[in-house]
Amino acid sequence: MTAVNPLPNILTWLRLVAGVVLFALLASAVGAVPFADHIPPDMQETFAVLAFITFVVGAVTDWFDGWLARKLNATTDWGATFDPIADKILVCGTILGLASLGQQPHIVVPGALILFREFAVSSLRESSASRGIKLPVTLLAKWKTTLQLLALGLELFAYVWPFLGLPDDPAVRGPVTNLAHVLMWVAAAVSLWTGWGYFHAARLKISHER
């Protein structure tokens, strides 16, 4: 039996861990975790930048692990199962980390809608699977994840902007921040739309069983 190259699964695990580490770094940057309330300001900025780097690495693995699995013929049931879980942990960890930074309604509200959708769809798929009903991932749902990561990445980039030594000019930073907020709302809208699609598909399949 030929051994399957473990690299794609390692990348999936890396993304899963990245979501937890990213949240811990952002929360620590503002003293929102125990024993982190006395961290010096310069260290807080370092934590925020490290969180951004962690996110970028995790987001890149979202594309790279699937591509490698197909390229190396290393697709596994484990990878197919944990790939969407790793996506959700990275997205959820980033949203919770950004929420810990303070009052940011343009992040918290659409972020909450995204979280509600993810939990609801995950519960629906699990419940449907127990009844033998399969709800395959749609193409729009795959792009939804990409849109979520793009919006969250831009929000993080806007937050760490001054820590990267970039000019803190409102005329430059402002449009980036506004674009990030717009993308967050678009990601939330697409997330809710695809979520409704899953519930509609499940309702139709259950109706056909009766």
PDB file of C-alpha atoms in Angstrom:
ATOM      1  CA  MET A   1       0.000   0.000   0.000  1.00  0.00           C
ATOM      2  CA  THR A   2       1.458   3.342  -1.066  1.00  0.00           C
ATOM      3  CA  ALA A   3       1.784   5.882   1.737  1.00  0.00           C
ATOM      4  CA  VAL A   4      -0.138   9.118   1.216  1.00  0.00           C
ATOM      5  CA  ASN A   5       1.904  12.308   1.353  1.00  0.00           C
ATOM      6  CA  PRO A   6       0.974  13.928   4.694  1.00  0.00           C
ATOM      7  CA  LEU A   7       1.844  17.523   3.658  1.00  0.00           C
ATOM      8  CA  PRO A   8      -1.719  18.588   2.697  1.00  0.00           C
ATOM      9  CA  ASN A   9      -3.078  17.346   6.029  1.00  0.00           C
ATOM     10  CA  ILE A  10      -0.244  19.079   7.881  1.00  0.00           C
ATOM     11  CA  LEU A  11      -1.226  22.354   6.210  1.00  0.00           C
ATOM     12  CA  THR A  12      -4.843  21.788   7.241  1.00  0.00           C
ATOM     13  CA  TRP A  13      -3.724  21.260  10.839  1.00  0.00           C
ATOM     14  CA  LEU A  14      -1.610  24.396  10.575  1.00  0.00           C
ATOM     15  CA  ARG A  15      -4.682  26.429   9.592  1.00  0.00           C
ATOM     16  CA  LEU A  16      -6.668  24.929  12.442  1.00  0.00           C
ATOM     17  CA  VAL A  17      -4.006  25.886  14.980  1.00  0.00           C
ATOM     18  CA  ALA A  18      -3.571  29.311  13.364  1.00  0.00           C
ATOM     19  CA  GLY A  19      -7.152  30.266  14.219  1.00  0.00           C
ATOM     20  CA  VAL A  20      -6.608  29.604  17.919  1.00  0.00           C
ATOM     21  CA  VAL A  21      -3.172  31.258  18.034  1.00  0.00           C
ATOM     22  CA  LEU A  22      -4.448  34.300  16.141  1.00  0.00           C
ATOM     23  CA  PHE A  23      -7.278  34.830  18.620  1.00  0.00           C
ATOM     24  CA  ALA A  24      -4.894  34.494  21.569  1.00  0.00           C
ATOM     25  CA  LEU A  25      -2.493  37.032  20.052  1.00  0.00           C
ATOM     26  CA  LEU A  26      -5.189  39.639  19.323  1.00  0.00           C
ATOM     27  CA  ALA A  27      -6.841  39.216  22.702  1.00  0.00           C
ATOM     28  CA  SER A  28      -3.454  39.462  24.431  1.00  0.00           C
ATOM     29  CA  ALA A  29      -2.646  42.623  22.454  1.00  0.00           C
ATOM     30  CA  VAL A  30      -5.436  44.461  24.296  1.00  0.00           C
ATOM     31  CA  GLY A  31      -5.092  42.677  27.638  1.00  0.00           C
ATOM     32  CA  ALA A  32      -8.291  40.687  27.129  1.00  0.00           C
ATOM     33  CA  VAL A  33      -6.827  37.436  28.464  1.00  0.00           C
ATOM     34  CA  PRO A  34      -5.608  36.624  31.998  1.00  0.00           C
ATOM     35  CA  PHE A  35      -2.115  37.829  32.868  1.00  0.00           C
ATOM     36  CA  ALA A  36      -1.868  39.883  29.647  1.00  0.00           C
ATOM     37  CA  ASP A  37      -3.116  43.191  31.038  1.00  0.00           C
ATOM     38  CA  HIS A  38       0.397  44.408  31.864  1.00  0.00           C
ATOM     39  CA  ILE A  39       1.999  43.787  28.475  1.00  0.00           C
ATOM     40  CA  PRO A  40       4.009  46.855  27.316  1.00  0.00           C
ATOM     41  CA  PRO A  41       2.505  48.830  24.382  1.00  0.00           C
ATOM     42  CA  ASP A  42       5.332  47.901  22.022  1.00  0.00           C
ATOM     43  CA  MET A  43       4.779  44.215  22.809  1.00  0.00           C
ATOM     44  CA  GLN A  44       1.051  44.639  22.183  1.00  0.00           C
ATOM     45  CA  GLU A  45       1.826  46.017  18.729  1.00  0.00           C
ATOM     46  CA  THR A  46       4.129  43.061  18.099  1.00  0.00           C
ATOM     47  CA  PHE A  47       1.358  40.645  19.080  1.00  0.00           C
ATOM     48  CA  ALA A  48      -1.040  42.355  16.669  1.00  0.00           C
ATOM     49  CA  VAL A  49       1.447  42.124  13.786  1.00  0.00           C
ATOM     50  CA  LEU A  50       2.135  38.475  14.610  1.00  0.00           C
ATOM     51  CA  ALA A  51      -1.616  37.853  14.539  1.00  0.00           C
ATOM     52  CA  PHE A  52      -1.804  39.379  11.062  1.00  0.00           C
ATOM     53  CA  ILE A  53       1.100  37.222   9.846  1.00  0.00           C
ATOM     54  CA  THR A  54      -0.531  34.144  11.398  1.00  0.00           C
ATOM     55  CA  PHE A  55      -3.751  34.926   9.573  1.00  0.00           C
ATOM     56  CA  VAL A  56      -1.993  35.330   6.216  1.00  0.00           C
ATOM     57  CA  VAL A  57      -0.202  31.995   6.655  1.00  0.00           C
ATOM     58  CA  GLY A  58      -3.440  30.278   7.681  1.00  0.00           C
ATOM     59  CA  ALA A  59      -5.405  31.797   4.788  1.00  0.00           C
ATOM     60  CA  VAL A  60      -2.777  30.742   2.245  1.00  0.00           C
ATOM     61  CA  THR A  61      -2.973  27.143   3.451  1.00  0.00           C
ATOM     62  CA  ASP A  62      -6.721  27.192   2.674  1.00  0.00           C
ATOM     63  CA  TRP A  63      -5.889  27.208  -1.016  1.00  0.00           C
ATOM     64  CA  PHE A  64      -2.572  25.415  -0.883  1.00  0.00           C
ATOM     65  CA  ASP A  65      -3.612  22.240   0.991  1.00  0.00           C
ATOM     66  CA  GLY A  66      -6.376  21.416  -1.483  1.00  0.00           C
ATOM     67  CA  TRP A  67      -4.144  22.157  -4.452  1.00  0.00           C
ATOM     68  CA  LEU A  68      -1.362  19.986  -3.041  1.00  0.00           C
ATOM     69  CA  ALA A  69      -3.741  17.139  -2.245  1.00  0.00           C
ATOM     70  CA  ARG A  70      -4.883  17.049  -5.870  1.00  0.00           C
ATOM     71  CA  LYS A  71      -1.367  17.582  -7.245  1.00  0.00           C
ATOM     72  CA  LEU A  72       0.150  14.805  -5.119  1.00  0.00           C
ATOM     73  CA  ASN A  73      -2.904  12.563  -5.344  1.00  0.00           C
ATOM     74  CA  ALA A  74      -3.030  12.738  -1.557  1.00  0.00           C
ATOM     75  CA  THR A  75      -6.731  13.324  -0.940  1.00  0.00           C
ATOM     76  CA  THR A  76      -7.950  11.604   2.228  1.00  0.00           C
ATOM     77  CA  ASP A  77     -11.203  11.322   4.150  1.00  0.00           C
ATOM     78  CA  TRP A  78      -9.440  12.995   7.067  1.00  0.00           C
ATOM     79  CA  GLY A  79      -8.489  15.977   4.957  1.00  0.00           C
ATOM     80  CA  ALA A  80     -11.952  16.267   3.421  1.00  0.00           C
ATOM     81  CA  THR A  81     -13.474  16.241   6.911  1.00  0.00           C
ATOM     82  CA  PHE A  82     -11.141  18.641   8.669  1.00  0.00           C
ATOM     83  CA  ASP A  83     -10.564  21.125   5.832  1.00  0.00           C
ATOM     84  CA  PRO A  84     -13.914  22.923   6.342  1.00  0.00           C
ATOM     85  CA  ILE A  85     -13.497  22.674  10.116  1.00  0.00           C
ATOM     86  CA  ALA A  86     -10.101  24.383   9.880  1.00  0.00           C
ATOM     87  CA  ASP A  87     -11.680  27.099   7.711  1.00  0.00           C
ATOM     88  CA  LYS A  88     -14.363  27.759  10.302  1.00  0.00           C
ATOM     89  CA  ILE A  89     -11.887  27.860  13.197  1.00  0.00           C
ATOM     90  CA  LEU A  90      -9.691  30.350  11.349  1.00  0.00           C
ATOM     91  CA  VAL A  91     -12.702  32.547  10.506  1.00  0.00           C
ATOM     92  CA  CYS A  92     -14.214  32.291  13.991  1.00  0.00           C
ATOM     93  CA  GLY A  93     -10.886  32.892  15.725  1.00  0.00           C
ATOM     94  CA  THR A  94     -10.291  36.008  13.628  1.00  0.00           C
ATOM     95  CA  ILE A  95     -13.774  37.409  14.228  1.00  0.00           C
ATOM     96  CA  LEU A  96     -13.537  36.846  17.985  1.00  0.00           C
ATOM     97  CA  GLY A  97     -10.039  38.307  18.035  1.00  0.00           C
ATOM     98  CA  LEU A  98     -11.137  41.439  16.174  1.00  0.00           C
ATOM     99  CA  ALA A  99     -14.182  41.740  18.453  1.00  0.00           C
ATOM    100  CA  SER A 100     -11.882  41.729  21.485  1.00  0.00           C
ATOM    101  CA  LEU A 101     -10.169  44.874  20.195  1.00  0.00           C
ATOM    102  CA  GLY A 102     -13.081  47.112  21.223  1.00  0.00           C
ATOM    103  CA  GLN A 103     -16.333  48.615  20.001  1.00  0.00           C
ATOM    104  CA  GLN A 104     -16.321  48.051  16.247  1.00  0.00           C
ATOM    105  CA  PRO A 105     -19.911  47.658  14.986  1.00  0.00           C
ATOM    106  CA  HIS A 106     -18.761  47.320  11.365  1.00  0.00           C
ATOM    107  CA  ILE A 107     -16.908  44.185  12.448  1.00  0.00           C
ATOM    108  CA  VAL A 108     -18.934  42.823  15.354  1.00  0.00           C
ATOM    109  CA  VAL A 109     -22.383  42.856  13.705  1.00  0.00           C
ATOM    110  CA  PRO A 110     -21.470  41.242  10.345  1.00  0.00           C
ATOM    111  CA  GLY A 111     -19.027  39.004  12.206  1.00  0.00           C
ATOM    112  CA  ALA A 112     -21.825  37.794  14.476  1.00  0.00           C
ATOM    113  CA  LEU A 113     -24.041  37.090  11.462  1.00  0.00           C
ATOM    114  CA  ILE A 114     -21.247  35.028   9.931  1.00  0.00           C
ATOM    115  CA  LEU A 115     -20.785  33.059  13.158  1.00  0.00           C
ATOM    116  CA  PHE A 116     -24.524  32.405  13.501  1.00  0.00           C
ATOM    117  CA  ARG A 117     -24.604  31.150   9.909  1.00  0.00           C
ATOM    118  CA  GLU A 118     -21.608  28.857  10.364  1.00  0.00           C
ATOM    119  CA  PHE A 119     -22.963  27.282  13.543  1.00  0.00           C
ATOM    120  CA  ALA A 120     -26.463  26.887  12.067  1.00  0.00           C
ATOM    121  CA  VAL A 121     -25.267  25.276   8.828  1.00  0.00           C
ATOM    122  CA  SER A 122     -22.855  22.972  10.664  1.00  0.00           C
ATOM    123  CA  SER A 123     -25.701  21.807  12.920  1.00  0.00           C
ATOM    124  CA  LEU A 124     -27.984  21.361   9.905  1.00  0.00           C
ATOM    125  CA  ARG A 125     -25.442  19.274   8.024  1.00  0.00           C
ATOM    126  CA  GLU A 126     -24.792  17.087  11.070  1.00  0.00           C
ATOM    127  CA  SER A 127     -28.507  16.578  11.672  1.00  0.00           C
ATOM    128  CA  SER A 128     -29.132  15.867   7.988  1.00  0.00           C
ATOM    129  CA  ALA A 129     -26.252  13.381   7.821  1.00  0.00           C
ATOM    130  CA  SER A 130     -27.773  11.410  10.711  1.00  0.00           C
ATOM    131  CA  ARG A 131     -30.863  10.973   8.513  1.00  0.00           C
ATOM    132  CA  GLY A 132     -28.847   9.966   5.472  1.00  0.00           C
ATOM    133  CA  ILE A 133     -29.344  13.321   3.746  1.00  0.00           C
ATOM    134  CA  LYS A 134     -26.260  14.737   2.052  1.00  0.00           C
ATOM    135  CA  LEU A 135     -25.856  18.487   1.575  1.00  0.00           C
ATOM    136  CA  PRO A 136     -22.861  18.918  -0.753  1.00  0.00           C
ATOM    137  CA  VAL A 137     -20.838  22.119  -0.591  1.00  0.00           C
ATOM    138  CA  THR A 138     -21.903  24.534  -3.312  1.00  0.00           C
ATOM    139  CA  LEU A 139     -19.530  26.573  -5.453  1.00  0.00           C
ATOM    140  CA  LEU A 140     -20.883  29.807  -3.968  1.00  0.00           C
ATOM    141  CA  ALA A 141     -20.252  28.462  -0.459  1.00  0.00           C
ATOM    142  CA  LYS A 142     -16.607  27.833  -1.385  1.00  0.00           C
ATOM    143  CA  TRP A 143     -16.280  31.389  -2.664  1.00  0.00           C
ATOM    144  CA  LYS A 144     -18.011  32.540   0.508  1.00  0.00           C
ATOM    145  CA  THR A 145     -15.077  31.294   2.548  1.00  0.00           C
ATOM    146  CA  THR A 146     -12.645  33.117   0.256  1.00  0.00           C
ATOM    147  CA  LEU A 147     -14.668  36.316   0.643  1.00  0.00           C
ATOM    148  CA  GLN A 148     -14.729  35.947   4.430  1.00  0.00           C
ATOM    149  CA  LEU A 149     -10.958  35.498   4.564  1.00  0.00           C
ATOM    150  CA  LEU A 150     -10.401  38.462   2.245  1.00  0.00           C
ATOM    151  CA  ALA A 151     -12.612  40.741   4.356  1.00  0.00           C
ATOM    152  CA  LEU A 152     -11.091  39.630   7.653  1.00  0.00           C
ATOM    153  CA  GLY A 153      -7.571  39.908   6.265  1.00  0.00           C
ATOM    154  CA  LEU A 154      -8.244  43.472   5.162  1.00  0.00           C
ATOM    155  CA  GLU A 155      -9.723  44.320   8.577  1.00  0.00           C
ATOM    156  CA  LEU A 156      -6.585  42.995  10.244  1.00  0.00           C
ATOM    157  CA  PHE A 157      -4.396  44.861   7.800  1.00  0.00           C
ATOM    158  CA  ALA A 158      -6.246  48.117   8.542  1.00  0.00           C
ATOM    159  CA  TYR A 159      -5.780  47.534  12.279  1.00  0.00           C
ATOM    160  CA  VAL A 160      -2.034  46.841  12.141  1.00  0.00           C
ATOM    161  CA  TRP A 161      -1.473  49.561   9.518  1.00  0.00           C
ATOM    162  CA  PRO A 162       0.374  51.975  11.854  1.00  0.00           C
ATOM    163  CA  PHE A 163       2.316  49.115  13.466  1.00  0.00           C
ATOM    164  CA  LEU A 164       3.787  48.251  10.069  1.00  0.00           C
ATOM    165  CA  GLY A 165       5.292  51.718   9.715  1.00  0.00           C
ATOM    166  CA  LEU A 166       2.846  52.755   7.015  1.00  0.00           C
ATOM    167  CA  PRO A 167       1.816  56.437   6.817  1.00  0.00           C
ATOM    168  CA  ASP A 168      -1.113  57.020   9.169  1.00  0.00           C
ATOM    169  CA  ASP A 169      -2.764  59.420   6.748  1.00  0.00           C
ATOM    170  CA  PRO A 170      -6.609  59.265   6.894  1.00  0.00           C
ATOM    171  CA  ALA A 171      -6.710  59.921   3.149  1.00  0.00           C
ATOM    172  CA  VAL A 172      -4.803  56.677   2.595  1.00  0.00           C
ATOM    173  CA  ARG A 173      -5.794  54.483   5.523  1.00  0.00           C
ATOM    174  CA  GLY A 174      -9.436  55.591   5.466  1.00  0.00           C
ATOM    175  CA  PRO A 175     -10.358  54.024   2.094  1.00  0.00           C
ATOM    176  CA  VAL A 176      -8.661  50.763   3.097  1.00  0.00           C
ATOM    177  CA  THR A 177     -10.651  50.643   6.343  1.00  0.00           C
ATOM    178  CA  ASN A 178     -13.906  51.507   4.552  1.00  0.00           C
ATOM    179  CA  LEU A 179     -13.286  48.822   1.933  1.00  0.00           C
ATOM    180  CA  ALA A 180     -12.666  46.293   4.700  1.00  0.00           C
ATOM    181  CA  HIS A 181     -15.975  47.238   6.370  1.00  0.00           C
ATOM    182  CA  VAL A 182     -17.869  46.952   3.076  1.00  0.00           C
ATOM    183  CA  LEU A 183     -16.354  43.539   2.382  1.00  0.00           C
ATOM    184  CA  MET A 184     -17.350  42.380   5.882  1.00  0.00           C
ATOM    185  CA  TRP A 185     -20.988  43.226   5.179  1.00  0.00           C
ATOM    186  CA  VAL A 186     -20.814  41.622   1.725  1.00  0.00           C
ATOM    187  CA  ALA A 187     -19.273  38.486   3.263  1.00  0.00           C
ATOM    188  CA  ALA A 188     -22.051  38.410   5.863  1.00  0.00           C
ATOM    189  CA  ALA A 189     -24.729  38.781   3.180  1.00  0.00           C
ATOM    190  CA  VAL A 190     -23.235  36.009   1.024  1.00  0.00           C
ATOM    191  CA  SER A 191     -22.853  33.810   4.112  1.00  0.00           C
ATOM    192  CA  LEU A 192     -26.533  34.232   5.004  1.00  0.00           C
ATOM    193  CA  TRP A 193     -27.597  33.623   1.398  1.00  0.00           C
ATOM    194  CA  THR A 194     -25.632  30.384   1.112  1.00  0.00           C
ATOM    195  CA  GLY A 195     -26.896  29.364   4.551  1.00  0.00           C
ATOM    196  CA  TRP A 196     -30.477  29.812   3.377  1.00  0.00           C
ATOM    197  CA  GLY A 197     -29.609  27.700   0.334  1.00  0.00           C
ATOM    198  CA  TYR A 198     -28.576  24.792   2.564  1.00  0.00           C
ATOM    199  CA  PHE A 199     -31.750  25.023   4.652  1.00  0.00           C
ATOM    200  CA  HIS A 200     -33.877  25.203   1.506  1.00  0.00           C
ATOM    201  CA  ALA A 201     -32.125  22.149   0.024  1.00  0.00           C
ATOM    202  CA  ALA A 202     -32.555  20.232   3.279  1.00  0.00           C
ATOM    203  CA  ARG A 203     -36.259  21.099   3.438  1.00  0.00           C
ATOM    204  CA  LEU A 204     -36.806  19.862  -0.111  1.00  0.00           C
ATOM    205  CA  LYS A 205     -34.995  16.582   0.510  1.00  0.00           C
ATOM    206  CA  ILE A 206     -36.885  15.967   3.742  1.00  0.00           C
ATOM    207  CA  SER A 207     -40.169  16.686   1.976  1.00  0.00           C
ATOM    208  CA  HIS A 208     -39.340  14.161  -0.744  1.00  0.00           C
ATOM    209  CA  GLU A 209     -38.770  11.499   1.913  1.00  0.00           C
ATOM    210  CA  ARG A 210     -42.292  11.825   3.239  1.00  0.00           C
TER     211      ARG A 210
END
